[in-house]
mmCIF file with all atom_site columns, C-alpha atoms in Angstrom:
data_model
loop_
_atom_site.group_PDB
_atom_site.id
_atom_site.type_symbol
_atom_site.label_atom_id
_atom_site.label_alt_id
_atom_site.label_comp_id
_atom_site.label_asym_id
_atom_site.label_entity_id
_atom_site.label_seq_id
_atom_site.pdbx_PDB_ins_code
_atom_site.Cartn_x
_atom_site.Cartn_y
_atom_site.Cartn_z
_atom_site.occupancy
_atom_site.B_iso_or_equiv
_atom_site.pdbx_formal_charge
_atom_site.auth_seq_id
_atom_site.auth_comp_id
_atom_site.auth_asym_id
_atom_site.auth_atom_id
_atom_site.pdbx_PDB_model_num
ATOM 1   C CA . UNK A 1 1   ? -15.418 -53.236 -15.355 1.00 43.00 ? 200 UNK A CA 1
ATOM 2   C CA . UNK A 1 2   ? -12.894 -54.598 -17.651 1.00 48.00 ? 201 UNK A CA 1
ATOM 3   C CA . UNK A 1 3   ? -10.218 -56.397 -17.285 1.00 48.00 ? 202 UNK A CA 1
ATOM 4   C CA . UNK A 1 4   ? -7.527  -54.431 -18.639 1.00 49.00 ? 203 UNK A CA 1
ATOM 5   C CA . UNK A 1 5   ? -9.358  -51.562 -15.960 1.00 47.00 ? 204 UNK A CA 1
ATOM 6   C CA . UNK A 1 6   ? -9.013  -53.905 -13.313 1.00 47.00 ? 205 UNK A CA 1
ATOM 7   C CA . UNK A 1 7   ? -5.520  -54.837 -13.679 1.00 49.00 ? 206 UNK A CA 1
ATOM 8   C CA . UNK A 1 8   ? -4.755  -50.762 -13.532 1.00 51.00 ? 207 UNK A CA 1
ATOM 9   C CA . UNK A 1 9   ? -7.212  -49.916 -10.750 1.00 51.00 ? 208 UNK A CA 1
ATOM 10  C CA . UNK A 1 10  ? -5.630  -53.054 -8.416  1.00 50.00 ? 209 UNK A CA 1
ATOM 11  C CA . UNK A 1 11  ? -2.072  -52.886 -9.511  1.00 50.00 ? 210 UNK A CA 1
ATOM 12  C CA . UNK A 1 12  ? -2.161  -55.505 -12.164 1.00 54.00 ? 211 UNK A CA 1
ATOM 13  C CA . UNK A 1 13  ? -0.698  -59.105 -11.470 1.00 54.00 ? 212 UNK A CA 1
ATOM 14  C CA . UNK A 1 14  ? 1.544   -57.794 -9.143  1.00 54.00 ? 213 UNK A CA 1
ATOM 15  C CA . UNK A 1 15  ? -1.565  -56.325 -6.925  1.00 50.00 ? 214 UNK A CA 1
ATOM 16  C CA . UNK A 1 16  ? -3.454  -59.349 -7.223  1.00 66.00 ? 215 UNK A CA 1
ATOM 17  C CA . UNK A 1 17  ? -0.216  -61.571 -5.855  1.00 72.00 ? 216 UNK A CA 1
ATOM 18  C CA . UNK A 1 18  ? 0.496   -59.052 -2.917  1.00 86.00 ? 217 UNK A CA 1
ATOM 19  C CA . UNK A 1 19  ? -2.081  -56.725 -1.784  1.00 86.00 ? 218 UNK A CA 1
ATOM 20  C CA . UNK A 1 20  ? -0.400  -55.500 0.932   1.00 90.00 ? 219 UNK A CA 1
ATOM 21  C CA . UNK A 1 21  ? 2.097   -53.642 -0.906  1.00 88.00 ? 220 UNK A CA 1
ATOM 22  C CA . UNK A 1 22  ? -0.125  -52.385 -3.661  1.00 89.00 ? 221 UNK A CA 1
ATOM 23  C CA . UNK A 1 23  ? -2.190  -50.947 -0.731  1.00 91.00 ? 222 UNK A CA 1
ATOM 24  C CA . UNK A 1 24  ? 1.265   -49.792 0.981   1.00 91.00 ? 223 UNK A CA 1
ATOM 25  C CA . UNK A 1 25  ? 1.915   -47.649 -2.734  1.00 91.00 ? 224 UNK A CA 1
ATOM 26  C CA . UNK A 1 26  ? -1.613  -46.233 -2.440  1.00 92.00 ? 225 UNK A CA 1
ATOM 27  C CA . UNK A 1 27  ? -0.957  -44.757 0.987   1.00 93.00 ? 226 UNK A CA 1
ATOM 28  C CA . UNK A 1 28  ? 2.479   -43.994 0.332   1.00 92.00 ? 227 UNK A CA 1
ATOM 29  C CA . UNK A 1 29  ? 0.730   -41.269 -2.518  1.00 92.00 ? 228 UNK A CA 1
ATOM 30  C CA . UNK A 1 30  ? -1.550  -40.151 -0.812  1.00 93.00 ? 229 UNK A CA 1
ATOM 31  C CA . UNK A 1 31  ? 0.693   -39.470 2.215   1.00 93.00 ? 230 UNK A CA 1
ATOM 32  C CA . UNK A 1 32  ? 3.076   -37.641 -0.043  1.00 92.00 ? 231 UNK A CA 1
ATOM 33  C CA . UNK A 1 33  ? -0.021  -35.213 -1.627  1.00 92.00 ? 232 UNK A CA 1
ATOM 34  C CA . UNK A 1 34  ? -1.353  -34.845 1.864   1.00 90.00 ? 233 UNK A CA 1
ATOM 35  C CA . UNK A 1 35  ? 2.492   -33.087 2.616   1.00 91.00 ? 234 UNK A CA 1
ATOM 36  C CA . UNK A 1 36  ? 2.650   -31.152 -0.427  1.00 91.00 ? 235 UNK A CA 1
ATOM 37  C CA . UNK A 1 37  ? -0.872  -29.562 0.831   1.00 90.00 ? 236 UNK A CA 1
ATOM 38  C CA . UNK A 1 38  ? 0.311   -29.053 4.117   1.00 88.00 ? 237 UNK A CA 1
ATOM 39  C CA . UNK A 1 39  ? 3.600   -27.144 2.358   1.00 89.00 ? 238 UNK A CA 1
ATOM 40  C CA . UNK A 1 40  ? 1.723   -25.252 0.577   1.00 89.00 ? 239 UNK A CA 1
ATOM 41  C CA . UNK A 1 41  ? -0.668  -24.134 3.113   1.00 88.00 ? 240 UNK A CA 1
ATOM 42  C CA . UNK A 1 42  ? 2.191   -23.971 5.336   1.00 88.00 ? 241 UNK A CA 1
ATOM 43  C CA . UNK A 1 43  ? 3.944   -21.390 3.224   1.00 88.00 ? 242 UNK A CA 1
ATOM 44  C CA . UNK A 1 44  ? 0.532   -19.425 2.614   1.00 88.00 ? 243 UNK A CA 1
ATOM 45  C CA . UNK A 1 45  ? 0.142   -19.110 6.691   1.00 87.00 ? 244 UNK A CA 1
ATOM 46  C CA . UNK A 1 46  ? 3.354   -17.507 6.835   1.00 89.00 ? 245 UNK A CA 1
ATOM 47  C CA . UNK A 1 47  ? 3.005   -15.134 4.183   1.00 89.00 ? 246 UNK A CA 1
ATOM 48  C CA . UNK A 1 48  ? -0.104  -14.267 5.806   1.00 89.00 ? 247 UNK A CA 1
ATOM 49  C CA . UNK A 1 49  ? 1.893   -13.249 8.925   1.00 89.00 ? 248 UNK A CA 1
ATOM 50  C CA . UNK A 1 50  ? 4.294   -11.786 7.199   1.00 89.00 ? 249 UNK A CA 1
ATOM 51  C CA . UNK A 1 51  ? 1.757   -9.318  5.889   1.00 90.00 ? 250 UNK A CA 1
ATOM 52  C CA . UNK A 1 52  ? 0.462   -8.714  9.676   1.00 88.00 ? 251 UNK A CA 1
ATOM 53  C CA . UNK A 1 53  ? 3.901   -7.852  10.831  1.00 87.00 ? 252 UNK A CA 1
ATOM 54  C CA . UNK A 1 54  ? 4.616   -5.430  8.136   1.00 88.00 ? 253 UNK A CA 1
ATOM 55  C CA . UNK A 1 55  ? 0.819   -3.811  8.688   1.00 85.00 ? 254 UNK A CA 1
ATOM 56  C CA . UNK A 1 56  ? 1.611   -4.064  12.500  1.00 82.00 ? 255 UNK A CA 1
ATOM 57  C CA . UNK A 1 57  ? 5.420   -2.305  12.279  1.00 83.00 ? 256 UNK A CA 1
ATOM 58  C CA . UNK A 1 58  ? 3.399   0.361   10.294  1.00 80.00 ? 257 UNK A CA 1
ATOM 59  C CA . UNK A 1 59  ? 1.048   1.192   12.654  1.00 77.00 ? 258 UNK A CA 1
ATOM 60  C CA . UNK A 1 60  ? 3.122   0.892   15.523  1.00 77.00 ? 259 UNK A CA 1
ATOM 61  C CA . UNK A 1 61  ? 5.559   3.383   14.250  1.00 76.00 ? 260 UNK A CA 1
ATOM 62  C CA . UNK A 1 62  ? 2.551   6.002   13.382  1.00 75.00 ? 261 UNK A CA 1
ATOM 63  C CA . UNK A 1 63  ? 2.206   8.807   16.104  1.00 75.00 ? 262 UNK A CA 1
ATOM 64  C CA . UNK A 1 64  ? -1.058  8.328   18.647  1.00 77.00 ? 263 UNK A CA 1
ATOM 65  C CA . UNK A 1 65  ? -0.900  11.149  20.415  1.00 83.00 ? 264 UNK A CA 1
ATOM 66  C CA . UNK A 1 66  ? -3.389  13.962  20.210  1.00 86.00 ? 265 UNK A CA 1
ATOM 67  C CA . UNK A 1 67  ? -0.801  16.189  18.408  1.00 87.00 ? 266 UNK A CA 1
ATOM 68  C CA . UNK A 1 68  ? -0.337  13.298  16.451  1.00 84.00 ? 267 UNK A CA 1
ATOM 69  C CA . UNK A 1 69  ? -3.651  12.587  15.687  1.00 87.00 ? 268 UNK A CA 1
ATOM 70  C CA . UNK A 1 70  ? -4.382  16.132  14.773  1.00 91.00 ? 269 UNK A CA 1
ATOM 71  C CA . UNK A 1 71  ? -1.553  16.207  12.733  1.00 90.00 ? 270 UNK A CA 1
ATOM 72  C CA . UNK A 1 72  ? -3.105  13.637  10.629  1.00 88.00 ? 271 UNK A CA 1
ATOM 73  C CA . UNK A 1 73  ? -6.356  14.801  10.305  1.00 92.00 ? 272 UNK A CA 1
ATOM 74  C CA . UNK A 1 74  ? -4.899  18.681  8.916   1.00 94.00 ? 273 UNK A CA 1
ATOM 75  C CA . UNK A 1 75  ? -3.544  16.609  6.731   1.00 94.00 ? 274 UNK A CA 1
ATOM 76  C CA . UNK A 1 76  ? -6.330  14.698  5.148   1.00 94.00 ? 275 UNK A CA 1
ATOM 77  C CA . UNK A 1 77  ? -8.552  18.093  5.612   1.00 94.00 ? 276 UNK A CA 1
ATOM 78  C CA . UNK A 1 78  ? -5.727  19.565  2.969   1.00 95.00 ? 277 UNK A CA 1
ATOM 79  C CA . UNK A 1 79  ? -5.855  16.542  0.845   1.00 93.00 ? 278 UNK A CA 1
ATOM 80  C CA . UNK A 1 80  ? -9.716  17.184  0.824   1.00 92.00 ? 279 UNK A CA 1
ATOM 81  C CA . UNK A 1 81  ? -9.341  20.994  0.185   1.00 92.00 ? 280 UNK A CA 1
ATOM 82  C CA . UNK A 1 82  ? -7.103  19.990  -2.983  1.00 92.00 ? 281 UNK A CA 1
ATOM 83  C CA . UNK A 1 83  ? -9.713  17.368  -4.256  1.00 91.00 ? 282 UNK A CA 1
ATOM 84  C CA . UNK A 1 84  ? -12.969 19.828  -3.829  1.00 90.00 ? 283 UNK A CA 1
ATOM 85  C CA . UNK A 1 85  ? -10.720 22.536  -5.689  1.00 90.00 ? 284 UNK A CA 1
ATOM 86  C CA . UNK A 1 86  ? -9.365  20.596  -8.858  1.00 90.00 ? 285 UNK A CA 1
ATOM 87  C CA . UNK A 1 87  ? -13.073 18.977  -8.874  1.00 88.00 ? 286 UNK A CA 1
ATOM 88  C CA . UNK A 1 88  ? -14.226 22.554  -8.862  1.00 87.00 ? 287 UNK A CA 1
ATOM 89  C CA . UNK A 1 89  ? -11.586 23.477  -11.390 1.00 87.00 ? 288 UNK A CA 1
ATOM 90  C CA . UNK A 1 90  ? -13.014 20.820  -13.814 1.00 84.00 ? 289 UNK A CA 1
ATOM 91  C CA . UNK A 1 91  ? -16.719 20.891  -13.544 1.00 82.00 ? 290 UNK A CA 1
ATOM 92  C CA . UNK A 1 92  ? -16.190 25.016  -14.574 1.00 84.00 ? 291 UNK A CA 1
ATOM 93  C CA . UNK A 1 93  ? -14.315 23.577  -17.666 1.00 82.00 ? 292 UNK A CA 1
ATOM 94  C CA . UNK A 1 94  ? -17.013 21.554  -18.709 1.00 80.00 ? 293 UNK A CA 1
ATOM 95  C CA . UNK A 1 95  ? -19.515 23.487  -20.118 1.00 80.00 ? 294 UNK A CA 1
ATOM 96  C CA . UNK A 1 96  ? -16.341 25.115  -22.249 1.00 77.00 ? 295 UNK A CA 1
ATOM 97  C CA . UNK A 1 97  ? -14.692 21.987  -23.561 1.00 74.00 ? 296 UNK A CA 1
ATOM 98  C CA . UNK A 1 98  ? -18.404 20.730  -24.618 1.00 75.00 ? 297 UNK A CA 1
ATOM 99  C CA . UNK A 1 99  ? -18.176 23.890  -26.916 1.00 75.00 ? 298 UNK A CA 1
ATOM 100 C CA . UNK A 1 100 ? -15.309 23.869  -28.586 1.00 75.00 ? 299 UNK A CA 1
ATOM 101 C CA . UNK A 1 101 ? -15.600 19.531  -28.778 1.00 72.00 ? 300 UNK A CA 1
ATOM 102 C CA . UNK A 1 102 ? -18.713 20.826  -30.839 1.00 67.00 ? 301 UNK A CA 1
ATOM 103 C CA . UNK A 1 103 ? -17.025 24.053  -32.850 1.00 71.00 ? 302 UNK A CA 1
ATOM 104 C CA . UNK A 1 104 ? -13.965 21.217  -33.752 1.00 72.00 ? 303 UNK A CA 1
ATOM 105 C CA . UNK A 1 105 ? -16.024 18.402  -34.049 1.00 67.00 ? 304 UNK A CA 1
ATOM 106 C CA . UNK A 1 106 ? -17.302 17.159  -38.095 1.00 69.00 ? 305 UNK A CA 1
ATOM 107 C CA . UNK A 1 107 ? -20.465 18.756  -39.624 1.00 71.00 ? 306 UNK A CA 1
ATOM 108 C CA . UNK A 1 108 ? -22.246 15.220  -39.250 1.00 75.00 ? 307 UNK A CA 1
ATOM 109 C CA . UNK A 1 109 ? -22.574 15.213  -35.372 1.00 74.00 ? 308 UNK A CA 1
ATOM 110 C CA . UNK A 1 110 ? -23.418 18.505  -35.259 1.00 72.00 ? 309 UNK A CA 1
ATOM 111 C CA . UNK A 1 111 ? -25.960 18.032  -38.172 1.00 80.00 ? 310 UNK A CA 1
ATOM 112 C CA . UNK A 1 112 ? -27.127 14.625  -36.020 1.00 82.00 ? 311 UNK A CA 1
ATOM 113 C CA . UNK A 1 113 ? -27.886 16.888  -32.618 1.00 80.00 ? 312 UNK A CA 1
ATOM 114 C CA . UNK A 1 114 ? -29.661 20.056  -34.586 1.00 82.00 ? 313 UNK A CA 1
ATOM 115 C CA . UNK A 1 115 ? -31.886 17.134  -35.702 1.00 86.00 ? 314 UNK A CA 1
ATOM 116 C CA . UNK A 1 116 ? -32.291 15.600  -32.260 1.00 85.00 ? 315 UNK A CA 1
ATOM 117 C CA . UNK A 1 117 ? -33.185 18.522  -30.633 1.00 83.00 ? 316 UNK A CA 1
ATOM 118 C CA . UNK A 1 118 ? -35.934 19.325  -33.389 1.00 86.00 ? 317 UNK A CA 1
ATOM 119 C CA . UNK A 1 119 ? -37.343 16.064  -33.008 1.00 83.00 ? 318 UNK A CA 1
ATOM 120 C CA . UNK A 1 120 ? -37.387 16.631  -28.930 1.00 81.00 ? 319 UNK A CA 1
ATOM 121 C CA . UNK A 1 121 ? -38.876 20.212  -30.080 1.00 81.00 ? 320 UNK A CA 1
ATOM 122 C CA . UNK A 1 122 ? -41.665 18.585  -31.748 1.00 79.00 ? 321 UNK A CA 1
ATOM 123 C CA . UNK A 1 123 ? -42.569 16.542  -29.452 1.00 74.00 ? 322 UNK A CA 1
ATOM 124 C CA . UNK A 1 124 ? -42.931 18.521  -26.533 1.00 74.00 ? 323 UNK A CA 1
ATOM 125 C CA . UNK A 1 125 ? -44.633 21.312  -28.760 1.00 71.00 ? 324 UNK A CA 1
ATOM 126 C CA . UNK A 1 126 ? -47.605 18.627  -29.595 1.00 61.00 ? 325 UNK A CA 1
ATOM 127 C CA . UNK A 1 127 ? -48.019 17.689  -25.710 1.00 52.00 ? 326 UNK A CA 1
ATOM 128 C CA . UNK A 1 128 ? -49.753 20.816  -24.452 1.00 48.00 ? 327 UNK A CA 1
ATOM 129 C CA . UNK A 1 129 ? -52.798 20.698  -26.732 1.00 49.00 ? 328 UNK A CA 1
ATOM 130 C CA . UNK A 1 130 ? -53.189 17.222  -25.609 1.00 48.00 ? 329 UNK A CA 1
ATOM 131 C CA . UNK A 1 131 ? -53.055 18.718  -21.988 1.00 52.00 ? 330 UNK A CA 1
ATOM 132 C CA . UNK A 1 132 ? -55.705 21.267  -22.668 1.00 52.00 ? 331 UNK A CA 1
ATOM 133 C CA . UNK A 1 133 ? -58.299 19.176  -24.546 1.00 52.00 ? 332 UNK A CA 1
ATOM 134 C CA . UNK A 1 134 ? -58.692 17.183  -20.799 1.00 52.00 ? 333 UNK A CA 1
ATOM 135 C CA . UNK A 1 135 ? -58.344 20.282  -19.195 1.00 54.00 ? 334 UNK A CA 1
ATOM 136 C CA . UNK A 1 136 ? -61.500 22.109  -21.462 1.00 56.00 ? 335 UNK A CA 1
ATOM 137 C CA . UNK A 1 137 ? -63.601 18.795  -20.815 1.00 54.00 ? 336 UNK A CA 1
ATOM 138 C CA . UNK A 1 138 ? -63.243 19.259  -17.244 1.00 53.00 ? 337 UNK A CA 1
ATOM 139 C CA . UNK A 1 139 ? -64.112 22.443  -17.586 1.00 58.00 ? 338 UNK A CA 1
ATOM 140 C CA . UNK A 1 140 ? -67.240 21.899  -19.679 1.00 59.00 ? 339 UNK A CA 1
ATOM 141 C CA . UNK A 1 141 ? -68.683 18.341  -18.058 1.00 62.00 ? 340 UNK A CA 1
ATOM 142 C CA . UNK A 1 142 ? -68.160 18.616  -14.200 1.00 60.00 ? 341 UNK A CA 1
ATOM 143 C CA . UNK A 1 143 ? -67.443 14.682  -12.726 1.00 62.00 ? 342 UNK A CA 1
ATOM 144 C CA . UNK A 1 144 ? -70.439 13.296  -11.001 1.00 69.00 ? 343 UNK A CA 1
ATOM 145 C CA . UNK A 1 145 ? -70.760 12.773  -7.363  1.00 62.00 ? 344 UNK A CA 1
ATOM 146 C CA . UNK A 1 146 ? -72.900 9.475   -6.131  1.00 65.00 ? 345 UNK A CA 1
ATOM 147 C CA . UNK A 1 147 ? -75.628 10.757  -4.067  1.00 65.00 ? 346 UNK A CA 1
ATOM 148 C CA . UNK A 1 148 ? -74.135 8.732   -1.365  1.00 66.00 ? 347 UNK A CA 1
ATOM 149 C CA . UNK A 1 149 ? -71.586 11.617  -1.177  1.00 59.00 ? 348 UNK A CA 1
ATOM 150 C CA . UNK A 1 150 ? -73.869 14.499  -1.180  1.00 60.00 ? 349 UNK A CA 1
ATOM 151 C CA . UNK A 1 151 ? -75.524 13.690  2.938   1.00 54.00 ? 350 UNK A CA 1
#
């Protein structure tokens, strides 16, 4: 360590001549950070209750009765009804927005999906010969059984 590091670490001169009160300093820090924390967390604990007693006072004032309760759930069963039906509402626009997004839309992406689906087209028109060729093999050279199987 050097000495210039030393001086800093220990207090300099002054914490080599009294060590008590260079130690005294230390401890005096420290106990001040160690009171900020507590502050802090302090503060954070009572916001935290805050919170509960707001939460609480809601549900408190809520009605728990059966009539109550009822209430409540006619109420989400309406909210639900409203959901399903604008969900409904949408998925029955779909297929009509797609078309007219396509009549308004530029030649190119039009142009771009004609080409798409010829290249899908093609590909699924060269499959079934594949298909059949295994199928006419089959047909032709029946697959042979060990005579194990046969007994």
């Amino acid at each position: 360590m050097k000495a210039s590091t030393a001086r800093k670490v220990n207090g300099g001169a002054e914490g080599r001549r009294n060590p008590i009160a260079a130690v005294q300093g230390r401890i005096d820090a420290l106990e001040g950070e160690a009171r900020g924390r507590l502050l802090r967390v302090l503060g954070a604990g009572e916001e935290a209750l805050h919170d509960l007693d707001l939460a609480l006072e809601r549900v408190s004032r809520e009605d728990w009765s059966t009539r109550g309760m009822r209430r409540h759930l006619d109420e989400l069963r309406a909210r639900a009804e409203n959901l399903r039906a604008a969900a409904l509402r949408r998925v029955a626009e779909m297929p009509g927005e797609a078309v007219s997004r396509l009549a308004t839309g530029s030649r190119v992406p039009v142009r771009n999906l004609a080409r798409g689906l010829e290249r899908i087209a093609k590909r699924l028109e060269e499959r079934p010969p594949a298909i059949s060729v295994v199928a006419d093999r089959e047909e032709r050279e029946p697959p042979e059984v060990p005579s194990e199987h046969l007994e």
